[in-house]
PDB file of C-alpha atoms in Angstrom:
ATOM      1  CA  THR A  28     -16.166  -6.498 -47.533  1.00 74.00           C
ATOM      2  CA  GLU A  29     -14.663  -3.392 -46.014  1.00 85.00           C
ATOM      3  CA  VAL A  30     -16.862  -1.067 -48.075  1.00 87.00           C
ATOM      4  CA  SER A  31     -20.066  -2.731 -46.829  1.00 84.00           C
ATOM      5  CA  LEU A  32     -18.805  -2.574 -43.248  1.00 85.00           C
ATOM      6  CA  LEU A  33     -17.969   1.136 -43.526  1.00 87.00           C
ATOM      7  CA  GLU A  34     -21.265   2.041 -45.130  1.00 88.00           C
ATOM      8  CA  LYS A  35     -24.092   3.524 -43.063  1.00 86.00           C
ATOM      9  CA  LYS A  36     -26.119   0.854 -41.243  1.00 87.00           C
ATOM     10  CA  PRO A  37     -29.862   0.452 -41.935  1.00 87.00           C
ATOM     11  CA  TRP A  38     -32.245   1.767 -39.269  1.00 87.00           C
ATOM     12  CA  GLN A  39     -33.014  -1.790 -38.058  1.00 86.00           C
ATOM     13  CA  LEU A  40     -29.394  -2.213 -36.862  1.00 87.00           C
ATOM     14  CA  GLN A  41     -29.029   1.207 -35.232  1.00 86.00           C
ATOM     15  CA  GLY A  42     -30.381   0.248 -31.826  1.00 84.00           C
ATOM     16  CA  GLU A  43     -33.073   2.509 -30.367  1.00 85.00           C
ATOM     17  CA  VAL A  44     -34.491   4.467 -33.313  1.00 87.00           C
ATOM     18  CA  THR A  45     -37.161   7.154 -33.063  1.00 88.00           C
ATOM     19  CA  ALA A  46     -39.802   7.898 -35.719  1.00 86.00           C
ATOM     20  CA  GLN A  47     -37.795  10.900 -36.973  1.00 87.00           C
ATOM     21  CA  LYS A  48     -34.729   8.760 -37.774  1.00 86.00           C
ATOM     22  CA  ARG A  49     -36.500   6.043 -39.815  1.00 87.00           C
ATOM     23  CA  PRO A  50     -38.472   6.387 -43.092  1.00 88.00           C
ATOM     24  CA  GLU A  51     -42.226   6.854 -43.104  1.00 87.00           C
ATOM     25  CA  ASN A  52     -44.415   3.716 -42.591  1.00 86.00           C
ATOM     26  CA  SER A  53     -41.261   1.559 -42.422  1.00 86.00           C
ATOM     27  CA  LEU A  54     -42.448  -0.198 -39.233  1.00 83.00           C
ATOM     28  CA  LEU A  55     -45.554  -1.576 -41.007  1.00 85.00           C
ATOM     29  CA  GLU A  56     -43.414  -3.733 -43.274  1.00 81.00           C
ATOM     30  CA  GLU A  57     -41.524  -5.330 -40.333  1.00 83.00           C
ATOM     31  CA  THR A  58     -42.614  -8.302 -38.224  1.00 82.00           C
ATOM     32  CA  LEU A  59     -41.996  -7.373 -34.583  1.00 79.00           C
ATOM     33  CA  HIS A  60     -41.792  -9.547 -31.438  1.00 80.00           C
ATOM     34  CA  PHE A  61     -42.606  -7.798 -28.148  1.00 77.00           C
ATOM     35  CA  ASP A  62     -43.901  -8.720 -24.675  1.00 78.00           C
ATOM     36  CA  HIS A  63     -47.112  -7.420 -23.136  1.00 75.00           C
ATOM     37  CA  ALA A  64     -46.713  -6.204 -19.570  1.00 77.00           C
ATOM     38  CA  VAL A  65     -50.496  -6.411 -18.924  1.00 80.00           C
ATOM     39  CA  ARG A  66     -52.584  -9.536 -19.396  1.00 81.00           C
ATOM     40  CA  MET A  67     -54.444  -9.398 -22.678  1.00 81.00           C
ATOM     41  CA  ALA A  68     -58.232  -9.082 -22.484  1.00 83.00           C
ATOM     42  CA  PRO A  69     -60.045 -12.198 -23.780  1.00 82.00           C
ATOM     43  CA  VAL A  70     -61.663 -12.015 -27.159  1.00 88.00           C
ATOM     44  CA  ILE A  71     -65.396 -11.750 -26.581  1.00 90.00           C
ATOM     45  CA  THR A  72     -67.046 -14.678 -28.270  1.00 92.00           C
ATOM     46  CA  GLU A  73     -70.274 -16.647 -27.655  1.00 93.00           C
ATOM     47  CA  GLU A  74     -68.270 -19.350 -25.803  1.00 92.00           C
ATOM     48  CA  THR A  75     -66.624 -16.861 -23.360  1.00 91.00           C
ATOM     49  CA  THR A  76     -69.968 -15.195 -22.534  1.00 93.00           C
ATOM     50  CA  LEU A  77     -71.535 -18.589 -21.789  1.00 94.00           C
ATOM     51  CA  GLN A  78     -68.592 -19.465 -19.481  1.00 92.00           C
ATOM     52  CA  LEU A  79     -68.990 -16.153 -17.592  1.00 92.00           C
ATOM     53  CA  GLU A  80     -72.732 -16.744 -17.171  1.00 94.00           C
ATOM     54  CA  ASP A  81     -72.078 -20.227 -15.764  1.00 94.00           C
ATOM     55  CA  ILE A  82     -69.569 -18.789 -13.217  1.00 92.00           C
ATOM     56  CA  ILE A  83     -72.086 -16.105 -12.119  1.00 91.00           C
ATOM     57  CA  LYS A  84     -74.894 -18.708 -11.739  1.00 93.00           C
ATOM     58  CA  GLN A  85     -72.649 -20.986  -9.673  1.00 92.00           C
ATOM     59  CA  ARG A  86     -71.690 -18.104  -7.372  1.00 89.00           C
ATOM     60  CA  ILE A  87     -75.368 -17.258  -6.817  1.00 90.00           C
ATOM     61  CA  ARG A  88     -76.069 -20.889  -5.867  1.00 91.00           C
ATOM     62  CA  ASP A  89     -73.055 -20.913  -3.449  1.00 89.00           C
ATOM     63  CA  GLN A  90     -74.014 -17.459  -2.096  1.00 85.00           C
ATOM     64  CA  ALA A  91     -70.382 -16.331  -2.417  1.00 84.00           C
ATOM     65  CA  TRP A  92     -70.748 -12.555  -2.304  1.00 81.00           C
ATOM     66  CA  ASP A  93     -67.117 -11.404  -2.122  1.00 79.00           C
ATOM     67  CA  ASP A  94     -67.654  -7.896  -3.391  1.00 76.00           C
ATOM     68  CA  VAL A  95     -65.349  -5.217  -2.055  1.00 77.00           C
ATOM     69  CA  VAL A  96     -66.879  -3.405   0.931  1.00 79.00           C
ATOM     70  CA  ARG A  97     -66.760   0.313   0.396  1.00 81.00           C
ATOM     71  CA  LYS A  98     -64.832   2.096   3.140  1.00 80.00           C
ATOM     72  CA  GLU A  99     -65.550   5.613   4.225  1.00 81.00           C
ATOM     73  CA  ARG A 100     -62.909   7.852   5.707  1.00 77.00           C
ATOM     74  CA  PRO A 101     -64.021   9.026   9.166  1.00 70.00           C
ATOM     75  CA  LYS A 102     -64.477  12.758   9.321  1.00 73.00           C
ATOM     76  CA  GLU A 103     -62.204  14.080  12.056  1.00 67.00           C
ATOM     77  CA  ASP A 104     -61.230  17.501  13.249  1.00 70.00           C
ATOM     78  CA  ALA A 105     -57.515  18.360  13.209  1.00 67.00           C
ATOM     79  CA  TYR A 106     -57.838  19.629  16.774  1.00 70.00           C
ATOM     80  CA  GLU A 107     -59.261  16.292  17.993  1.00 69.00           C
ATOM     81  CA  TYR A 108     -56.417  14.416  16.313  1.00 66.00           C
ATOM     82  CA  LYS A 109     -53.827  16.706  17.964  1.00 68.00           C
ATOM     83  CA  LYS A 110     -55.431  16.160  21.370  1.00 69.00           C
ATOM     84  CA  ARG A 111     -54.965  12.399  21.070  1.00 67.00           C
ATOM     85  CA  LEU A 112     -51.287  12.699  20.189  1.00 62.00           C
ATOM     86  CA  THR A 113     -49.074  13.131  23.237  1.00 66.00           C
ATOM     87  CA  LEU A 114     -45.657  14.301  22.140  1.00 65.00           C
ATOM     88  CA  ASP A 115     -42.719  14.289  24.527  1.00 67.00           C
ATOM     89  CA  HIS A 116     -40.476  17.284  23.830  1.00 70.00           C
ATOM     90  CA  GLU A 117     -37.828  16.343  26.401  1.00 72.00           C
ATOM     91  CA  LYS A 118     -34.556  14.826  25.242  1.00 72.00           C
ATOM     92  CA  SER A 119     -34.374  11.084  25.860  1.00 75.00           C
ATOM     93  CA  LYS A 120     -31.845  10.128  28.530  1.00 79.00           C
ATOM     94  CA  LEU A 121     -31.577   6.591  27.207  1.00 80.00           C
ATOM     95  CA  SER A 122     -29.725   5.631  24.077  1.00 84.00           C
ATOM     96  CA  LEU A 123     -31.497   3.959  21.136  1.00 86.00           C
ATOM     97  CA  ALA A 124     -29.895   0.591  21.984  1.00 87.00           C
ATOM     98  CA  GLU A 125     -31.225   0.781  25.566  1.00 88.00           C
ATOM     99  CA  ILE A 126     -34.758   1.626  24.336  1.00 87.00           C
ATOM    100  CA  TYR A 127     -34.728  -1.418  22.015  1.00 89.00           C
ATOM    101  CA  GLU A 128     -33.363  -3.542  24.862  1.00 88.00           C
ATOM    102  CA  GLN A 129     -36.206  -2.504  27.195  1.00 87.00           C
ATOM    103  CA  GLU A 130     -38.805  -3.238  24.507  1.00 87.00           C
ATOM    104  CA  TYR A 131     -37.265  -6.676  23.919  1.00 87.00           C
ATOM    105  CA  ILE A 132     -37.243  -7.496  27.653  1.00 85.00           C
ATOM    106  CA  LYS A 133     -40.899  -6.395  27.993  1.00 84.00           C
ATOM    107  CA  LEU A 134     -41.930  -8.669  25.111  1.00 82.00           C
ATOM    108  CA  ASN A 135     -40.040 -11.637  26.633  1.00 79.00           C
ATOM    109  CA  GLN A 136     -41.576 -11.108  30.085  1.00 76.00           C
ATOM    110  CA  GLN A 137     -45.051 -10.936  28.559  1.00 70.00           C
ATOM    111  CA  LYS A 138     -44.434 -14.217  26.740  1.00 67.00           C
ATOM    112  CA  THR A 139     -43.262 -15.970  29.922  1.00 65.00           C
ATOM    113  CA  ALA A 140     -46.263 -14.612  31.835  1.00 60.00           C
ATOM    114  CA  GLU A 141     -48.590 -15.947  29.152  1.00 61.00           C
ATOM    115  CA  GLU A 142     -46.884 -19.348  29.074  1.00 66.00           C
ATOM    116  CA  GLU A 143     -47.050 -19.931  32.863  1.00 69.00           C
ATOM    117  CA  ASN A 144     -50.660 -20.900  33.370  1.00 77.00           C
ATOM    118  CA  PRO A 145     -51.660 -21.341  37.074  1.00 82.00           C
ATOM    119  CA  GLU A 146     -53.876 -24.336  36.256  1.00 87.00           C
ATOM    120  CA  HIS A 147     -50.976 -26.101  34.564  1.00 86.00           C
ATOM    121  CA  LYS A 148     -48.823 -25.477  37.636  1.00 85.00           C
ATOM    122  CA  GLU A 149     -51.433 -27.006  39.930  1.00 90.00           C
ATOM    123  CA  ILE A 150     -51.776 -30.074  37.696  1.00 92.00           C
ATOM    124  CA  GLN A 151     -47.974 -30.495  37.684  1.00 89.00           C
ATOM    125  CA  LYS A 152     -47.855 -30.413  41.504  1.00 90.00           C
ATOM    126  CA  MET A 153     -50.655 -32.977  41.787  1.00 93.00           C
ATOM    127  CA  MET A 154     -48.915 -35.260  39.293  1.00 92.00           C
ATOM    128  CA  ASP A 155     -45.630 -35.041  41.196  1.00 89.00           C
ATOM    129  CA  SER A 156     -47.284 -35.961  44.515  1.00 88.00           C
ATOM    130  CA  LEU A 157     -49.140 -38.874  42.839  1.00 91.00           C
ATOM    131  CA  PHE A 158     -45.942 -40.233  41.259  1.00 87.00           C
ATOM    132  CA  LEU A 159     -44.141 -40.033  44.630  1.00 83.00           C
ATOM    133  CA  LYS A 160     -46.931 -42.047  46.319  1.00 84.00           C
ATOM    134  CA  LEU A 161     -46.881 -44.652  43.516  1.00 85.00           C
ATOM    135  CA  ASP A 162     -43.097 -44.955  43.799  1.00 81.00           C
ATOM    136  CA  ALA A 163     -43.400 -45.460  47.579  1.00 78.00           C
ATOM    137  CA  LEU A 164     -45.967 -48.230  47.075  1.00 80.00           C
ATOM    138  CA  SER A 165     -44.182 -50.059  44.235  1.00 79.00           C
ATOM    139  CA  ASN A 166     -40.501 -49.850  45.340  1.00 73.00           C
ATOM    140  CA  PHE A 167     -39.107 -51.698  48.389  1.00 69.00           C
ATOM    141  CA  HIS A 168     -36.041 -49.418  48.670  1.00 71.00           C
ATOM    142  CA  PHE A 169     -37.780 -46.095  48.169  1.00 67.00           C
ATOM    143  CA  ILE A 170     -35.852 -42.935  49.045  1.00 73.00           C
ATOM    144  CA  PRO A 171     -38.017 -39.815  49.046  1.00 69.00           C
ATOM    145  CA  LYS A 172     -36.709 -36.758  47.226  1.00 71.00           C
ATOM    146  CA  PRO A 173     -35.427 -33.904  49.450  1.00 69.00           C
ATOM    147  CA  PRO A 174     -37.580 -30.773  49.492  1.00 69.00           C
ATOM    148  CA  VAL A 175     -36.281 -28.278  46.970  1.00 68.00           C
ATOM    149  CA  PRO A 176     -37.044 -24.579  47.462  1.00 67.00           C
ATOM    150  CA  GLU A 177     -38.786 -22.969  44.538  1.00 67.00           C
ATOM    151  CA  ILE A 178     -36.386 -20.542  42.836  1.00 67.00           C
ATOM    152  CA  LYS A 179     -37.384 -18.391  39.928  1.00 66.00           C
ATOM    153  CA  VAL A 180     -34.508 -16.831  38.005  1.00 64.00           C
ATOM    154  CA  VAL A 181     -35.460 -13.586  36.282  1.00 60.00           C
ATOM    155  CA  SER A 182     -32.737 -12.330  33.981  1.00 60.00           C
ATOM    156  CA  ASN A 183     -33.157  -8.737  32.897  1.00 60.00           C
ATOM    157  CA  LEU A 184     -30.078  -8.971  30.721  1.00 56.00           C
ATOM    158  CA  PRO A 185     -30.137  -8.389  26.979  1.00 56.00           C
ATOM    159  CA  ALA A 186     -29.892 -11.413  24.693  1.00 55.00           C
ATOM    160  CA  ILE A 187     -26.436 -10.377  23.426  1.00 53.00           C
ATOM    161  CA  THR A 188     -24.814 -10.659  26.870  1.00 53.00           C
ATOM    162  CA  MET A 189     -26.441 -14.048  27.462  1.00 52.00           C
ATOM    163  CA  GLU A 190     -24.797 -15.522  24.398  1.00 52.00           C
ATOM    164  CA  GLU A 191     -21.196 -16.743  24.532  1.00 51.00           C
ATOM    165  CA  VAL A 192     -19.018 -14.683  22.231  1.00 51.00           C
ATOM    166  CA  ALA A 193     -16.185 -17.228  22.319  1.00 50.00           C
ATOM    167  CA  PRO A 194     -15.535 -20.595  24.013  1.00 51.00           C
ATOM    168  CA  VAL A 195     -14.226 -20.593  27.579  1.00 50.00           C
ATOM    169  CA  SER A 196     -10.951 -22.262  26.520  1.00 53.00           C
ATOM    170  CA  VAL A 197     -10.119 -19.393  24.150  1.00 52.00           C
ATOM    171  CA  SER A 198      -8.148 -16.552  25.717  1.00 53.00           C
ATOM    172  CA  ASP A 199      -9.777 -13.114  26.122  1.00 56.00           C
ATOM    173  CA  ALA A 200      -6.664 -11.494  24.638  1.00 52.00           C
ATOM    174  CA  ALA A 201      -7.840 -12.519  21.159  1.00 57.00           C
ATOM    175  CA  LEU A 202     -10.989 -10.446  21.640  1.00 62.00           C
ATOM    176  CA  LEU A 203      -9.046  -7.300  22.559  1.00 68.00           C
ATOM    177  CA  ALA A 204      -7.933  -4.669  20.108  1.00 73.00           C
ATOM    178  CA  PRO A 205      -4.163  -4.054  19.661  1.00 74.00           C
ATOM    179  CA  GLU A 206      -4.461  -0.661  21.448  1.00 75.00           C
ATOM    180  CA  GLU A 207      -6.031  -2.415  24.464  1.00 73.00           C
ATOM    181  CA  VAL A 208      -3.192  -4.963  24.706  1.00 72.00           C
ATOM    182  CA  LYS A 209      -0.398  -2.384  24.401  1.00 76.00           C
ATOM    183  CA  GLU A 210      -0.830   1.348  24.705  1.00 77.00           C
ATOM    184  CA  LYS A 211       0.013   3.404  21.650  1.00 76.00           C
ATOM    185  CA  ASN A 212       3.167   5.490  21.869  1.00 75.00           C
ATOM    186  CA  LYS A 213       2.092   9.086  22.538  1.00 72.00           C
ATOM    187  CA  ALA A 214       5.250  10.555  21.015  1.00 64.00           C
ATOM    188  CA  GLY A 215       4.483   8.859  17.708  1.00 71.00           C
ATOM    189  CA  ASP A 216       6.645   6.430  15.749  1.00 76.00           C
ATOM    190  CA  VAL A 217      10.118   5.588  17.038  1.00 80.00           C
ATOM    191  CA  LYS A 218      12.717   7.459  14.969  1.00 84.00           C
ATOM    192  CA  THR A 219      16.503   7.470  14.765  1.00 87.00           C
ATOM    193  CA  ALA A 220      18.576  10.652  15.189  1.00 87.00           C
ATOM    194  CA  ALA A 221      18.916  10.987  11.384  1.00 89.00           C
ATOM    195  CA  GLU A 222      15.152  10.667  10.822  1.00 89.00           C
ATOM    196  CA  LYS A 223      14.173  13.274  13.420  1.00 89.00           C
ATOM    197  CA  THR A 224      12.942  16.607  12.114  1.00 90.00           C
ATOM    198  CA  ALA A 225      13.377  20.021  13.751  1.00 92.00           C
ATOM    199  CA  THR A 226       9.937  19.731  15.405  1.00 91.00           C
ATOM    200  CA  ASP A 227      10.822  16.308  16.855  1.00 88.00           C
ATOM    201  CA  LYS A 228      14.069  17.676  18.305  1.00 91.00           C
ATOM    202  CA  LYS A 229      12.269  20.666  19.813  1.00 93.00           C
ATOM    203  CA  ARG A 230       9.658  18.350  21.300  1.00 90.00           C
ATOM    204  CA  GLU A 231      12.373  16.229  22.904  1.00 90.00           C
ATOM    205  CA  ARG A 232      14.098  19.321  24.300  1.00 93.00           C
ATOM    206  CA  ARG A 233      10.816  20.556  25.774  1.00 94.00           C
ATOM    207  CA  LYS A 234      10.219  17.142  27.295  1.00 92.00           C
ATOM    208  CA  LYS A 235      13.693  17.091  28.900  1.00 94.00           C
ATOM    209  CA  LYS A 236      13.229  20.605  30.266  1.00 96.00           C
ATOM    210  CA  TYR A 237       9.837  19.667  31.677  1.00 95.00           C
ATOM    211  CA  GLN A 238      11.278  16.544  33.328  1.00 94.00           C
ATOM    212  CA  LYS A 239      14.112  18.603  34.845  1.00 95.00           C
ATOM    213  CA  HIS A 240      11.597  21.149  36.099  1.00 95.00           C
ATOM    214  CA  MET A 241       9.486  18.389  37.646  1.00 95.00           C
ATOM    215  CA  LYS A 242      12.565  16.881  39.348  1.00 94.00           C
ATOM    216  CA  LEU A 243      13.448  20.248  40.875  1.00 92.00           C
ATOM    217  CA  LYS A 244       9.835  20.686  41.969  1.00 93.00           C
ATOM    218  CA  GLU A 245       9.892  17.240  43.578  1.00 93.00           C
ATOM    219  CA  LYS A 246      13.179  18.052  45.300  1.00 89.00           C
ATOM    220  CA  GLU A 247      11.719  21.288  46.687  1.00 87.00           C
ATOM    221  CA  LYS A 248       8.643  19.387  47.844  1.00 89.00           C
ATOM    222  CA  ARG A 249      10.836  16.847  49.684  1.00 87.00           C
ATOM    223  CA  ARG A 250      12.833  19.657  51.295  1.00 83.00           C
ATOM    224  CA  LYS A 251       9.692  21.364  52.539  1.00 84.00           C
ATOM    225  CA  LEU A 252       8.413  18.039  53.896  1.00 86.00           C
ATOM    226  CA  LEU A 253      11.704  17.484  55.746  1.00 82.00           C
ATOM    227  CA  GLU A 254      11.514  20.988  57.203  1.00 79.00           C
ATOM    228  CA  LYS A 255       7.949  20.344  58.288  1.00 82.00           C
ATOM    229  CA  ASN A 256       8.881  17.044  59.935  1.00 81.00           C
ATOM    230  CA  ASN A 257      12.059  18.470  61.536  1.00 77.00           C
ATOM    231  CA  PRO A 258      11.277  22.031  62.693  1.00 71.00           C
ATOM    232  CA  ASP A 259      14.629  22.169  64.598  1.00 68.00           C
ATOM    233  CA  GLN A 260      16.560  21.918  61.307  1.00 65.00           C
ATOM    234  CA  ALA A 261      14.235  24.261  59.378  1.00 61.00           C
ATOM    235  CA  GLY A 262      16.894  26.355  57.630  1.00 61.00           C
ATOM    236  CA  LYS A 263      19.349  23.523  57.058  1.00 61.00           C
ATOM    237  CA  TYR A 264      18.256  22.707  53.482  1.00 59.00           C
ATOM    238  CA  THR A 265      17.890  26.231  52.032  1.00 68.00           C
ATOM    239  CA  LYS A 266      20.128  27.686  49.275  1.00 69.00           C
ATOM    240  CA  ALA A 267      21.312  30.588  51.474  1.00 70.00           C
ATOM    241  CA  VAL A 268      22.504  28.205  54.180  1.00 72.00           C
ATOM    242  CA  ALA A 269      24.372  26.114  51.572  1.00 74.00           C
ATOM    243  CA  SER A 270      26.182  29.187  50.173  1.00 77.00           C
ATOM    244  CA  GLU A 271      27.109  30.335  53.717  1.00 77.00           C
ATOM    245  CA  LYS A 272      28.543  26.904  54.465  1.00 78.00           C
ATOM    246  CA  LEU A 273      30.602  27.021  51.253  1.00 77.00           C
ATOM    247  CA  LYS A 274      32.033  30.412  52.224  1.00 80.00           C
ATOM    248  CA  GLN A 275      33.112  29.053  55.605  1.00 78.00           C
ATOM    249  CA  LEU A 276      34.807  26.074  53.965  1.00 76.00           C
ATOM    250  CA  THR A 277      36.736  28.366  51.567  1.00 77.00           C
ATOM    251  CA  LYS A 278      37.899  30.549  54.454  1.00 75.00           C
ATOM    252  CA  THR A 279      39.261  27.564  56.380  1.00 74.00           C
ATOM    253  CA  GLY A 280      40.929  26.244  53.190  1.00 67.00           C
ATOM    254  CA  LYS A 281      38.991  23.003  53.012  1.00 62.00           C
ATOM    255  CA  ALA A 282      37.479  23.993  49.634  1.00 60.00           C
ATOM    256  CA  SER A 283      38.310  26.418  46.831  1.00 59.00           C
ATOM    257  CA  LEU A 284      35.979  28.217  44.454  1.00 59.00           C
ATOM    258  CA  LEU A 285      36.719  28.069  40.724  1.00 53.00           C
ATOM    259  CA  LYS A 286      36.640  31.612  39.377  1.00 55.00           C
ATOM    260  CA  ASP A 287      36.585  32.691  35.752  1.00 51.00           C
ATOM    261  CA  GLU A 288      37.395  36.381  35.766  1.00 50.00           C
ATOM    262  CA  GLY A 289      34.968  37.612  33.153  1.00 49.00           C
ATOM    263  CA  LYS A 290      36.230  35.172  30.505  1.00 53.00           C
ATOM    264  CA  ASP A 291      32.885  33.531  29.993  1.00 51.00           C
ATOM    265  CA  LYS A 292      31.263  36.914  29.337  1.00 51.00           C
ATOM    266  CA  ALA A 293      33.727  37.717  26.543  1.00 54.00           C
ATOM    267  CA  LEU A 294      33.251  34.300  24.912  1.00 57.00           C
ATOM    268  CA  LYS A 295      29.510  34.368  24.513  1.00 65.00           C
ATOM    269  CA  SER A 296      29.652  34.488  20.690  1.00 74.00           C
ATOM    270  CA  SER A 297      31.284  31.782  18.555  1.00 78.00           C
ATOM    271  CA  GLN A 298      33.359  34.376  16.676  1.00 79.00           C
ATOM    272  CA  ALA A 299      34.981  35.607  19.901  1.00 80.00           C
ATOM    273  CA  PHE A 300      35.664  32.038  21.038  1.00 80.00           C
ATOM    274  CA  PHE A 301      37.397  30.969  17.797  1.00 83.00           C
ATOM    275  CA  SER A 302      39.414  34.191  17.536  1.00 84.00           C
ATOM    276  CA  LYS A 303      40.695  33.664  21.102  1.00 83.00           C
ATOM    277  CA  LEU A 304      41.505  30.048  20.309  1.00 85.00           C
ATOM    278  CA  GLN A 305      43.487  31.153  17.253  1.00 87.00           C
ATOM    279  CA  ASP A 306      45.452  33.689  19.349  1.00 88.00           C
ATOM    280  CA  GLN A 307      46.259  30.995  21.894  1.00 87.00           C
ATOM    281  CA  VAL A 308      47.529  28.650  19.174  1.00 90.00           C
ATOM    282  CA  LYS A 309      49.688  31.444  17.667  1.00 89.00           C
ATOM    283  CA  MET A 310      51.185  32.200  21.092  1.00 89.00           C
ATOM    284  CA  GLN A 311      52.001  28.535  21.648  1.00 89.00           C
ATOM    285  CA  ILE A 312      53.728  28.307  18.234  1.00 90.00           C
ATOM    286  CA  SER A 313      55.785  31.479  18.839  1.00 88.00           C
ATOM    287  CA  ASP A 314      56.834  30.208  22.308  1.00 88.00           C
ATOM    288  CA  ALA A 315      57.889  26.877  20.779  1.00 88.00           C
ATOM    289  CA  LYS A 316      59.975  28.675  18.111  1.00 87.00           C
ATOM    290  CA  LYS A 317      61.721  30.855  20.727  1.00 87.00           C
ATOM    291  CA  ALA A 318      62.581  27.789  22.787  1.00 84.00           C
ATOM    292  CA  GLU A 319      64.081  26.056  19.713  1.00 83.00           C
ATOM    293  CA  LYS A 320      66.236  29.127  18.879  1.00 81.00           C
ATOM    294  CA  LYS A 321      67.623  29.267  22.413  1.00 79.00           C
ATOM    295  CA  LYS A 322      68.470  25.579  22.232  1.00 76.00           C
ATOM    296  CA  LYS A 323      70.294  26.043  18.906  1.00 74.00           C
ATOM    297  CA  LYS A 324      72.362  28.965  20.294  1.00 71.00           C
ATOM    298  CA  ARG A 325      73.521  26.846  23.174  1.00 69.00           C
ATOM    299  CA  GLN A 326      74.492  23.977  20.862  1.00 62.00           C
ATOM    300  CA  ASP A 327      76.387  26.158  18.302  1.00 62.00           C
ATOM    301  CA  ILE A 328      80.026  26.542  19.489  1.00 58.00           C
ATOM    302  CA  SER A 329      81.897  29.543  18.151  1.00 57.00           C
ATOM    303  CA  VAL A 330      85.198  28.872  16.209  1.00 56.00           C
ATOM    304  CA  HIS A 331      86.784  32.004  17.660  1.00 59.00           C
ATOM    305  CA  LYS A 332      86.330  30.652  21.171  1.00 59.00           C
ATOM    306  CA  LEU A 333      88.213  27.481  20.265  1.00 58.00           C
ATOM    307  CA  LYS A 334      91.240  29.412  18.842  1.00 56.00           C
ATOM    308  CA  LEU A 335      94.482  29.048  20.789  1.00 54.00           C
TER     309      LEU A 335
END
């Protein structure tokens, strides 16, 4: 029922319970099941003692003395120990991977040196010569083998480079990262005019100005190179010469200079520009009205003039 469920649980069902939380001597009434972490000592009886005696007697007969040999720590001075240690305080020029690689190569070379026994080599040579002679005796159409120069290939490469990462048929492009295939855009993500922020616009403006500056610099460089190559026409490409030429053309009437008599100075602010534009529009309207009035006067014929 609900009442029994809501009631306080007995200490047996409360999980981990300490001695303070349960009643006194309550654990004596319970039957508990628990595991021993350590192997239980055998109960000493007459049978067990007889078995132990038999084992000891058998060991004496077999002379199996496998008692632990006591080891003594050698007494050593700290100074002597320090003398034996040779510490290198200089920074290692090799990386950790290269150090491991060298150790691995040394181990491999030692193994190969151990494997190649000179006696085995000599036996192999003798066997080869014997087999050749036997072949020459037994075969009617014997063709001797051509002399092959002894070549020993020593590869000081690490094991990783020796292994094939991918089959030969597979393209190397699959092993490259996306940034290696196509360079990342330095300006960032491509944005439309609406998406661009004020900083993006300023960046673009700076970029354009820089490009313009570089073009002018390149132009000046080309001009100087031309002057250097053609010393006769040294002053031909300068700005002063160009302005002088323009003056001569205007004098002869071949060209005319466009002059704005201080108008651009007055219209530097937007307010001045729009006010002038408004005045111009007003003037145009008034001129149009005057023209219409004159036209009407001409068209209107006076009645008095038509009287007989």
